[in-house]
GROMACS .gro file of C-alpha atoms in nm:
model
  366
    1UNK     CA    1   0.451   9.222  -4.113
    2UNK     CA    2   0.199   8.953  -4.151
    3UNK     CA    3  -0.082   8.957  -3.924
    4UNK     CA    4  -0.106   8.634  -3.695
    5UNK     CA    5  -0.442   8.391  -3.725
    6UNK     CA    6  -0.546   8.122  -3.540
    7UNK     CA    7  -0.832   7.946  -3.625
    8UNK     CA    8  -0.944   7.688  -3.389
    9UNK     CA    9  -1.263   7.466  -3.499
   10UNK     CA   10  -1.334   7.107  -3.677
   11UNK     CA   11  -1.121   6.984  -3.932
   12UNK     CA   12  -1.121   6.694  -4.147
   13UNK     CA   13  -1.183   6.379  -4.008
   14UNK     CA   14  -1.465   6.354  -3.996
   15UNK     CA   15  -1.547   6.556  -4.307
   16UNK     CA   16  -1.845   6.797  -4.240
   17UNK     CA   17  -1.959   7.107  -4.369
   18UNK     CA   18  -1.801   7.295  -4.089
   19UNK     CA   19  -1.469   7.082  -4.065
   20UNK     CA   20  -1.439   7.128  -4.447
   21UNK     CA   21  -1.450   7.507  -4.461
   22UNK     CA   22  -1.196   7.543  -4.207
   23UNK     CA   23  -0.985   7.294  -4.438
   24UNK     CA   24  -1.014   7.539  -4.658
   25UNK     CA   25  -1.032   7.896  -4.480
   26UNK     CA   26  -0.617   7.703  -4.363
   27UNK     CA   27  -0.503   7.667  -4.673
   28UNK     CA   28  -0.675   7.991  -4.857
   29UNK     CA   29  -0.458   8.192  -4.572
   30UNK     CA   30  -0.161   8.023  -4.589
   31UNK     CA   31  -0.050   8.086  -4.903
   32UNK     CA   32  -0.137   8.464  -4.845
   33UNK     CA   33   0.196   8.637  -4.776
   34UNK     CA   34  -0.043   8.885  -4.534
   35UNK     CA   35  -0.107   8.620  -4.309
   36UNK     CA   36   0.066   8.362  -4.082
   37UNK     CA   37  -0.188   8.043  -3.965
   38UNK     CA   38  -0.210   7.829  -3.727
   39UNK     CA   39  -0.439   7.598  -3.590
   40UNK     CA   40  -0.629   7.429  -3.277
   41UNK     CA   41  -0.850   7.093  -3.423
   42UNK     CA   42  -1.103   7.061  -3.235
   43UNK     CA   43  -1.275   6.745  -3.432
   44UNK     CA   44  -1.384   6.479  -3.236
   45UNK     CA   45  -1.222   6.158  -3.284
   46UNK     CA   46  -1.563   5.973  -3.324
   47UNK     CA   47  -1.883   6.013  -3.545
   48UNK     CA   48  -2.151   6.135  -3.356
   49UNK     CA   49  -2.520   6.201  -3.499
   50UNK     CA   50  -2.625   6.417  -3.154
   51UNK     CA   51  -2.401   6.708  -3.246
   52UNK     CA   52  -2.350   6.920  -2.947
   53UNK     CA   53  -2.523   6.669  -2.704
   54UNK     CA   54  -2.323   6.655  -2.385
   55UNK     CA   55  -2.123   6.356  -2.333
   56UNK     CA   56  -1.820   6.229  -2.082
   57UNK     CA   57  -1.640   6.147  -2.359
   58UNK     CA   58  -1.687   6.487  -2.566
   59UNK     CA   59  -1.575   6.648  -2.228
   60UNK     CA   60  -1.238   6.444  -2.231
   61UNK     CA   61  -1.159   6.575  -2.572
   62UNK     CA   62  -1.269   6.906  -2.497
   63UNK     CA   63  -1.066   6.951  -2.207
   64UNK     CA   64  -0.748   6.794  -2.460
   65UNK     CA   65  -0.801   7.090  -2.693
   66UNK     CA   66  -0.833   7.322  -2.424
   67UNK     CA   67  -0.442   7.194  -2.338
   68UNK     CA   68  -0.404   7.409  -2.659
   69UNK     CA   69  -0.506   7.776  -2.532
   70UNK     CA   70  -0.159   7.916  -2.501
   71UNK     CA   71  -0.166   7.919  -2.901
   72UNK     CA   72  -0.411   8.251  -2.844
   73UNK     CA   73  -0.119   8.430  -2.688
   74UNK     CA   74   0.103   8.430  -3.007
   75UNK     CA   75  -0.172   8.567  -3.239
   76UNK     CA   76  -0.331   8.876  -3.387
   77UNK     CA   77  -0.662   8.756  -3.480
   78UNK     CA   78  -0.824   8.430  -3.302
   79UNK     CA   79  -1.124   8.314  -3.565
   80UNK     CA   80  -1.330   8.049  -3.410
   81UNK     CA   81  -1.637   7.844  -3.527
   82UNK     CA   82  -1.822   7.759  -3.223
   83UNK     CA   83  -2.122   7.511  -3.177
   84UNK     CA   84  -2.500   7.602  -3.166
   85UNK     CA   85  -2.596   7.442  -2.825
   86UNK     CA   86  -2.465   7.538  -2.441
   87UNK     CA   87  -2.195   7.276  -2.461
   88UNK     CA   88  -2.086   7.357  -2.842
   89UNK     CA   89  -2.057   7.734  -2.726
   90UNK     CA   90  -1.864   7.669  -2.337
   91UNK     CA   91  -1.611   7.449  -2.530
   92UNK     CA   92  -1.470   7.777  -2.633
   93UNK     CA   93  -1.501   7.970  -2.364
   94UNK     CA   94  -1.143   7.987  -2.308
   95UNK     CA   95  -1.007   8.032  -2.567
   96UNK     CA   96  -1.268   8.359  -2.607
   97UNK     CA   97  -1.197   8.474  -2.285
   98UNK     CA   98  -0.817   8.460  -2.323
   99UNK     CA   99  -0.862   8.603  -2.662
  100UNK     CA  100  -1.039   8.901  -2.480
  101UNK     CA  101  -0.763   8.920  -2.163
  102UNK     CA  102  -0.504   8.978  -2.401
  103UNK     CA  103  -0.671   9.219  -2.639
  104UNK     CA  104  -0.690   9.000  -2.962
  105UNK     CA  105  -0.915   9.054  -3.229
  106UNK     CA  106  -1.189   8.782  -3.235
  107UNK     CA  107  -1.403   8.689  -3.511
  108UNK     CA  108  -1.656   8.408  -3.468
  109UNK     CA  109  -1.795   8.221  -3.797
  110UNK     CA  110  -2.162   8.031  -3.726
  111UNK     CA  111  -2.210   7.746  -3.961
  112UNK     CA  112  -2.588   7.676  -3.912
  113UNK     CA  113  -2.935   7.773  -3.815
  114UNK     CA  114  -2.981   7.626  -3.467
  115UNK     CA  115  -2.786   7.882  -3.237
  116UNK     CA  116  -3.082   8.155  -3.232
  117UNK     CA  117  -3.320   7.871  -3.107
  118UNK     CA  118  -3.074   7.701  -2.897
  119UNK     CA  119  -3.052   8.011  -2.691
  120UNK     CA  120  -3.401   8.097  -2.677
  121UNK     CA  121  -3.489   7.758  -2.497
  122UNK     CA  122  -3.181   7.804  -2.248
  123UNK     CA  123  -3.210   7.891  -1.881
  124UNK     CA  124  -3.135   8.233  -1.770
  125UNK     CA  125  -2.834   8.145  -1.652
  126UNK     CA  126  -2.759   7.977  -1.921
  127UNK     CA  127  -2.832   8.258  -2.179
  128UNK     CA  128  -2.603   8.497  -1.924
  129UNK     CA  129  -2.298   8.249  -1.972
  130UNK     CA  130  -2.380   8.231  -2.365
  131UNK     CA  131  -2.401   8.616  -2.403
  132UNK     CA  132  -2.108   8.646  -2.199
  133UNK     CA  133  -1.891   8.366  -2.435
  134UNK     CA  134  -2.028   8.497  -2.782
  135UNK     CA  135  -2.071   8.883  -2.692
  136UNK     CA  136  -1.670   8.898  -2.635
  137UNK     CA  137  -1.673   8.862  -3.029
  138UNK     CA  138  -1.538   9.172  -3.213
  139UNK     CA  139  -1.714   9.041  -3.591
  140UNK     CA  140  -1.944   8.793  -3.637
  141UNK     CA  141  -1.982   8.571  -3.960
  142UNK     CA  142  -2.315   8.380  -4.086
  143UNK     CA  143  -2.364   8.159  -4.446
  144UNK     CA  144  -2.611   8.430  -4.589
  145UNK     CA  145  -2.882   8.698  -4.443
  146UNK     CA  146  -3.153   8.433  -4.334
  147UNK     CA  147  -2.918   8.297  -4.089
  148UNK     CA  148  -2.833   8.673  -3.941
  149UNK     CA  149  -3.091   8.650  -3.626
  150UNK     CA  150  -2.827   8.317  -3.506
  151UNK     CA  151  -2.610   8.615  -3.382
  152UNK     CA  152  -2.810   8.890  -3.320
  153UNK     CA  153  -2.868   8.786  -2.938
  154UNK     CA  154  -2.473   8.839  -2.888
  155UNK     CA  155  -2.395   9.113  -3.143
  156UNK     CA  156  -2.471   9.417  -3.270
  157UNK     CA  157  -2.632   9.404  -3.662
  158UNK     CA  158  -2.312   9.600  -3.816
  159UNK     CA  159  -2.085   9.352  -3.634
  160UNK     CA  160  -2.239   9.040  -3.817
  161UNK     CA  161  -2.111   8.982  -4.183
  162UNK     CA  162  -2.260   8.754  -4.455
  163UNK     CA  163  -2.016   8.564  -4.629
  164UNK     CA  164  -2.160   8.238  -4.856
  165UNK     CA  165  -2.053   7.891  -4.881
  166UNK     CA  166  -1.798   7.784  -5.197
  167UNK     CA  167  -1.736   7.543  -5.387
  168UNK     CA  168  -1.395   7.335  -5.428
  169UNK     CA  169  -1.225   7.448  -5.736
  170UNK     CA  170  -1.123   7.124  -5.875
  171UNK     CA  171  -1.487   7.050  -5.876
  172UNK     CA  172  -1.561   7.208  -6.179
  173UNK     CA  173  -1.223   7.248  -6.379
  174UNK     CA  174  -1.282   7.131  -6.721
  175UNK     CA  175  -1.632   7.002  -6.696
  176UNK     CA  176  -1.826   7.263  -6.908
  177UNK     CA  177  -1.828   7.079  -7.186
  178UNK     CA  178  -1.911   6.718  -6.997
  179UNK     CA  179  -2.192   6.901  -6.829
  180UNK     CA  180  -2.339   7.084  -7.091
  181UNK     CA  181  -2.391   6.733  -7.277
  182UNK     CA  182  -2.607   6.586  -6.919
  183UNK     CA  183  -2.950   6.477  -6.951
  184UNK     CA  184  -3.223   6.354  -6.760
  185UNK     CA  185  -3.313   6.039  -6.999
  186UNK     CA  186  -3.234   5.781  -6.710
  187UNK     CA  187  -3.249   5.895  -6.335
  188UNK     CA  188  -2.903   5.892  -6.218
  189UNK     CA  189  -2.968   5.973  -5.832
  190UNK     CA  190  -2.705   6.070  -5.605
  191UNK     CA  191  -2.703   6.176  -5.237
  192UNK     CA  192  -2.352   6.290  -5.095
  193UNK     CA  193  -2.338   6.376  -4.701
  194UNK     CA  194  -2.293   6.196  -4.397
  195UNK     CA  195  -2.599   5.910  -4.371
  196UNK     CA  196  -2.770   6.059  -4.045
  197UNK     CA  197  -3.177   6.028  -3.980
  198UNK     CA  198  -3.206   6.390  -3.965
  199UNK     CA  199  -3.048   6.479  -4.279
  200UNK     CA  200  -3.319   6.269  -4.509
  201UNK     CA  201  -3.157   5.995  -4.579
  202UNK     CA  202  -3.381   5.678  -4.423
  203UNK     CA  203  -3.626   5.930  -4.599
  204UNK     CA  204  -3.457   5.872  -4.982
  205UNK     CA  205  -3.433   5.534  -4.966
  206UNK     CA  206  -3.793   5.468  -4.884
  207UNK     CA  207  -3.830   5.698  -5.169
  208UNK     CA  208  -3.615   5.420  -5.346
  209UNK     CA  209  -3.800   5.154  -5.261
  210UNK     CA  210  -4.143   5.280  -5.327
  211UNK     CA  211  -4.027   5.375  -5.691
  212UNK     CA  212  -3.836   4.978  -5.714
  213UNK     CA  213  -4.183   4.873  -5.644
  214UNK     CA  214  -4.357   5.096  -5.896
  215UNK     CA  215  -4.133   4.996  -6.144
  216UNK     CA  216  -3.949   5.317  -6.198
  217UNK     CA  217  -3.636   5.289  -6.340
  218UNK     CA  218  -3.319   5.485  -6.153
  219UNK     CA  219  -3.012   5.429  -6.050
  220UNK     CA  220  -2.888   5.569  -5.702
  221UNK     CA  221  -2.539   5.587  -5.573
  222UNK     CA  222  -2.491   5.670  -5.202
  223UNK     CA  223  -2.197   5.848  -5.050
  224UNK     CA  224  -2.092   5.969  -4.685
  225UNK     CA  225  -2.018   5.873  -4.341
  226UNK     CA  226  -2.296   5.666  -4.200
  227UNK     CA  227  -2.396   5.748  -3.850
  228UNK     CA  228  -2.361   5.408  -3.557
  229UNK     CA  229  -2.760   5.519  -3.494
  230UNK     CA  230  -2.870   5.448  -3.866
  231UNK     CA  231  -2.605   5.182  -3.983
  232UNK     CA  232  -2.817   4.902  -3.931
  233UNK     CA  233  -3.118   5.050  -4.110
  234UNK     CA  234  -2.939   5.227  -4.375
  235UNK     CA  235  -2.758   4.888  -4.440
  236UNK     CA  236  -3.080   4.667  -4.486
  237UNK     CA  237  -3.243   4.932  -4.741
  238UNK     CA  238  -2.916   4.899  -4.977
  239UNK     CA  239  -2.905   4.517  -4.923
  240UNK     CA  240  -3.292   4.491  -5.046
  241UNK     CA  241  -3.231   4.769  -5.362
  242UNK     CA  242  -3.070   4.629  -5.594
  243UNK     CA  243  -3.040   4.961  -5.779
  244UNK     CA  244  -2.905   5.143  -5.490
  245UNK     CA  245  -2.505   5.137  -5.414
  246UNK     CA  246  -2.336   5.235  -5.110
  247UNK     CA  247  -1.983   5.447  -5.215
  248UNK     CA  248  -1.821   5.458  -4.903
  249UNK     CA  249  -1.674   5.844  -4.840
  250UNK     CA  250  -1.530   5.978  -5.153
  251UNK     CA  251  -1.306   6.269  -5.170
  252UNK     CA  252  -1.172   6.467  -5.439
  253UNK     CA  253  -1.172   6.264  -5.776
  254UNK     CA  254  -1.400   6.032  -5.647
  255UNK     CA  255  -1.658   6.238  -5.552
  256UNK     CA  256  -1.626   6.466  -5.845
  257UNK     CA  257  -1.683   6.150  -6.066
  258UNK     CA  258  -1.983   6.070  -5.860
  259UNK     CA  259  -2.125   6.422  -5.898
  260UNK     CA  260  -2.022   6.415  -6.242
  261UNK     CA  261  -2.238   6.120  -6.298
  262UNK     CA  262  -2.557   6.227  -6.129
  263UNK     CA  263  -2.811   6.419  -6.245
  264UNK     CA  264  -3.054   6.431  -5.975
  265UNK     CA  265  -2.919   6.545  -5.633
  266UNK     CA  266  -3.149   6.451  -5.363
  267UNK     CA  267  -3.111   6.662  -5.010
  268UNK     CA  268  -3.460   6.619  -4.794
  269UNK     CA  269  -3.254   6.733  -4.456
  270UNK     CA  270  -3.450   6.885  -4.160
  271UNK     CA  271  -3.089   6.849  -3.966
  272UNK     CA  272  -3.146   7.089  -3.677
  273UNK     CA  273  -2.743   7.182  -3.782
  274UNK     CA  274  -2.788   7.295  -4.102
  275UNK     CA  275  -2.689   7.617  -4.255
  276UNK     CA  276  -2.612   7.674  -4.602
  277UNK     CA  277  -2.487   7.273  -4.729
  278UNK     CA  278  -2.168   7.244  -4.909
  279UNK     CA  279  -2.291   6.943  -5.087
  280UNK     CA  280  -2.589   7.145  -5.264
  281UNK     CA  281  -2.403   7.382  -5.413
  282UNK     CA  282  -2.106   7.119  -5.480
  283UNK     CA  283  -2.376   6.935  -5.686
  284UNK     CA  284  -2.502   7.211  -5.847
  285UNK     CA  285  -2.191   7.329  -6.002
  286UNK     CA  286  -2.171   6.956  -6.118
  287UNK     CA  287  -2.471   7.012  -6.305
  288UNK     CA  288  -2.706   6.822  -6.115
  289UNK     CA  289  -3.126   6.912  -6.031
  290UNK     CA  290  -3.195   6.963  -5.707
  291UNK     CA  291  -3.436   6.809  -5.484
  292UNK     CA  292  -3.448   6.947  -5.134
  293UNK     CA  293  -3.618   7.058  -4.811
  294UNK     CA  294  -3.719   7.448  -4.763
  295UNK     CA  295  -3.497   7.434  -4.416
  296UNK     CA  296  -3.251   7.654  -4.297
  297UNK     CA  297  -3.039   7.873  -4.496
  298UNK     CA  298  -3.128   7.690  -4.841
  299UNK     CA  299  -3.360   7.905  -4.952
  300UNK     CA  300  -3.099   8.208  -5.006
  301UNK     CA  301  -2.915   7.973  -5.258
  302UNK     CA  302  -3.198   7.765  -5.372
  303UNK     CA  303  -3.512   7.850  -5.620
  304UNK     CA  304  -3.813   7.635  -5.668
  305UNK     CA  305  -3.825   7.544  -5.983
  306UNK     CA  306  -3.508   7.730  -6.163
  307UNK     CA  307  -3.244   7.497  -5.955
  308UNK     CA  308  -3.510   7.229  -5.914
  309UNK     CA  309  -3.777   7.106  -5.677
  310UNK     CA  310  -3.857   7.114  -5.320
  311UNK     CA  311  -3.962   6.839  -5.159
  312UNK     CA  312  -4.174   6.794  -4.805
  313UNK     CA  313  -3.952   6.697  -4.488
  314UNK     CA  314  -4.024   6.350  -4.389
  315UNK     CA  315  -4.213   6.271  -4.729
  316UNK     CA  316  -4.096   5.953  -4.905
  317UNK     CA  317  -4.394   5.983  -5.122
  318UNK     CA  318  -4.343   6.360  -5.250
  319UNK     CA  319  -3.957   6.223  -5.330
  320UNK     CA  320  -4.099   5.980  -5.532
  321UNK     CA  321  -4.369   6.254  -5.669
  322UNK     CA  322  -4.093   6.523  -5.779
  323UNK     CA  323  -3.894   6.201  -5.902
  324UNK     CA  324  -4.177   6.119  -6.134
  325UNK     CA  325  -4.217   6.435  -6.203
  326UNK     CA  326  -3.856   6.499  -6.355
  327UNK     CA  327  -3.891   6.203  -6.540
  328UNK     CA  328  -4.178   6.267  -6.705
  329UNK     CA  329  -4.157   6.653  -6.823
  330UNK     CA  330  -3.729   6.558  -6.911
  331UNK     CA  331  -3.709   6.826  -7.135
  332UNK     CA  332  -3.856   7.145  -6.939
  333UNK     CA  333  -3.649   6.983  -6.671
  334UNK     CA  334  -3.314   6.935  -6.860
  335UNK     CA  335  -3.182   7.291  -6.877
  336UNK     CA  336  -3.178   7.316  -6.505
  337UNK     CA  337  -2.816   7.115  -6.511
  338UNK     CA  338  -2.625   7.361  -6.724
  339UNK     CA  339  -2.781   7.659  -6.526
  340UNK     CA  340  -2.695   7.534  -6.214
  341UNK     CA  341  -2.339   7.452  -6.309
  342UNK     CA  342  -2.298   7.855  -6.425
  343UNK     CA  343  -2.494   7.998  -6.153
  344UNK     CA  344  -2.260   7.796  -5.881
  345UNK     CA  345  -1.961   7.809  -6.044
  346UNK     CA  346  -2.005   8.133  -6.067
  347UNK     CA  347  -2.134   8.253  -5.726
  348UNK     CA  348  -1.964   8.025  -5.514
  349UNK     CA  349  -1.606   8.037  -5.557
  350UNK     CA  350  -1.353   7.951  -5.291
  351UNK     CA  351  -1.143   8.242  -5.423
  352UNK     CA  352  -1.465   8.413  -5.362
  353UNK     CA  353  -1.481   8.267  -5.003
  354UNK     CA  354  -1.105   8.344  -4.888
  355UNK     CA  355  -1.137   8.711  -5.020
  356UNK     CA  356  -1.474   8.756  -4.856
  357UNK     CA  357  -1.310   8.631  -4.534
  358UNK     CA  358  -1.007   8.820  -4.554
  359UNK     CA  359  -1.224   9.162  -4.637
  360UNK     CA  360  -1.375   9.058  -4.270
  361UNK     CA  361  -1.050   9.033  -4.119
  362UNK     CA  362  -0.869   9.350  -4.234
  363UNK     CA  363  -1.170   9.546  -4.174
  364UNK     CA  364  -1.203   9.448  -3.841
  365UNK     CA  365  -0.816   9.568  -3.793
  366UNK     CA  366  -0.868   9.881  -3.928
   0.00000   0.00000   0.00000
């Protein structure tokens, strides 16, 4: 008989990191014949830079997908990707607790680095309601072993799995041969995730602007969701580059077109959020350099030097540096594109993903 999951988290829109791999954790189980899904979205209807921030409106909705709790009693396994702050983690509460009332198996998925230091700054009372909440889990699931300590205030170490990020498949069907022909003899710069302060991106374009005035030729093509908080600023640096073009958010051939046509991928994120990002590993299986921040979980799927560069958080001039720097040693530099497309679409697999997930699942029904 198949075994009965709910997940309940984000799902697309807004397209994140997290809301995306639940798109995909839904349709990876629902074609297995094992498994029957369902669903509780708990997305908000709204962009919103101050992820988990407390907010009347973010209350409203909460309390709307709480309406949805009597979905727990009709399951086997309830898998749930919470928040990293007090608010993210109460959301659920409910569901977790009903979950635990009625004996179902509960599996909680962390998509981040922020949790463990969230919880260390709470109040006692608040770390009592948090343990309380998280510690009702029976498995917990983090991005890669960096990113363990998140849940080892809640669980014990064999009840926390690793399971890493993936890449869509589409992303690289039938682009060996495209990739393998990439080069880095003009700077085709490409930044693909939602346009938020913390994530680099008023960062990148003063990057842009510094090289415009240096006389550095690039081209850069910008893609995501901008946040209300950087709109205006975001806006005025791609009016004033005239080699810079806002894409709007692409999805599936569209953004595989724009990763296909990039060959420097530029990430300088010190998002308190972040885990392990999607959109790195997307672009590397494009064949695409890398340019990022040492921050979060990156490191476990990112080396200096062998995927590309690191670059300094909140450094517009080491951007341009490691720009410059690309351009002028092209071919040292150039075999980094094909090695990234076989080490990700190798590693990185949703088929990968699902099976990893489902090895959690059955294991914890054992």
């Amino acid at each position: 008989m198949p075994k009965r999951l709910l997940l309940i988290g984000p799902f697309p829109e807004p397209i994140t990191g997290n809301s995306l791999s639940n798109k995909i954790v839904f349709e990876g189980f629902n074609g297995k014949p094992d498994f029957k899904v369902k669903r509780v979205n708990t997305s908000l209807n709204f962009f919103d830079e101050n992820v988990g921030s407390f907010s009347f409106r973010k209350l409203i909705q909460s309390i709307k997908h709480n309406l949805q709790c009597y979905k727990v009693a009709f399951t086997d396994i309830v898998y749930i990707t919470p928040g990293q702050t007090f608010f993210g983690i109460l959301k659920y509460g409910l569901f977790i607790a009903l979950a635990k009332l009625s004996m179902k198996r509960i599996i909680i998925h962390i998509h981040g680095n922020h949790l463990h230091k969230s919880y260390s700054n709470f109040s006692p009372s608040k770390k009592g309601i948090a343990k309380f909440i998280l510690g009702k889990a029976d498995k917990g699931i983090v991005l890669s072993e960096s990113l363990i300590p998140n849940l080892t205030p809640f669980l014990n170490n064999n009840q926390i799995h690793v399971v890493y990020n993936f890449v869509e498949e589409f992303l690289v069907q039938n682009t060996a041969e495209m990739i393998r022909q990439k080069s880095l003899k003009t700077l085709n710069i490409i930044y693909l995730s939602n346009l938020m302060e913390e994530k680099g991106i008023l960062d990148l374009l003063e990057a842009l602007k510094i090289m415009e005035k240096k006389g550095i030729p690039y081209e850069a093509r910008i893609a995501g969701h901008i946040d209300i908080k950087t709109k205006t600023k975001v806006e005025s640096y791609i009016e004033a580059l005239k080699d810079v073009h806002y894409m709007g958010v692409l999805r599936g051939e569209d953004k595989k077109d724009l990763l296909l046509w990039g060959n420097v991928f530029v990430f300088p994120s010190y998002y308190l959020m972040e885990g392990q990002p999607i959109s790195l590993l997307e672009a590397m299986s494009t064949g695409n350099l890398i340019l990022t921040t040492d921050h979060a979980g990156i490191s476990d799927i990112f080396t200096d030097e062998v995927n590309g560069l690191y670059i300094d958080k909140k450094s517009p001039e080491d951007i341009v540096l490691k720009l410059e720097k690309i351009r002028n040693e092209q071919e040292y530099h150039n075999a980094m594109l094909y090695e990234n497309y076989k080490f990700a679409s190798k590693n990185f697999s949703t088929e990968a993903f699902i099976n990893n997930l489902e090895t959690v699942f059955k294991y914890d029904l054992e």
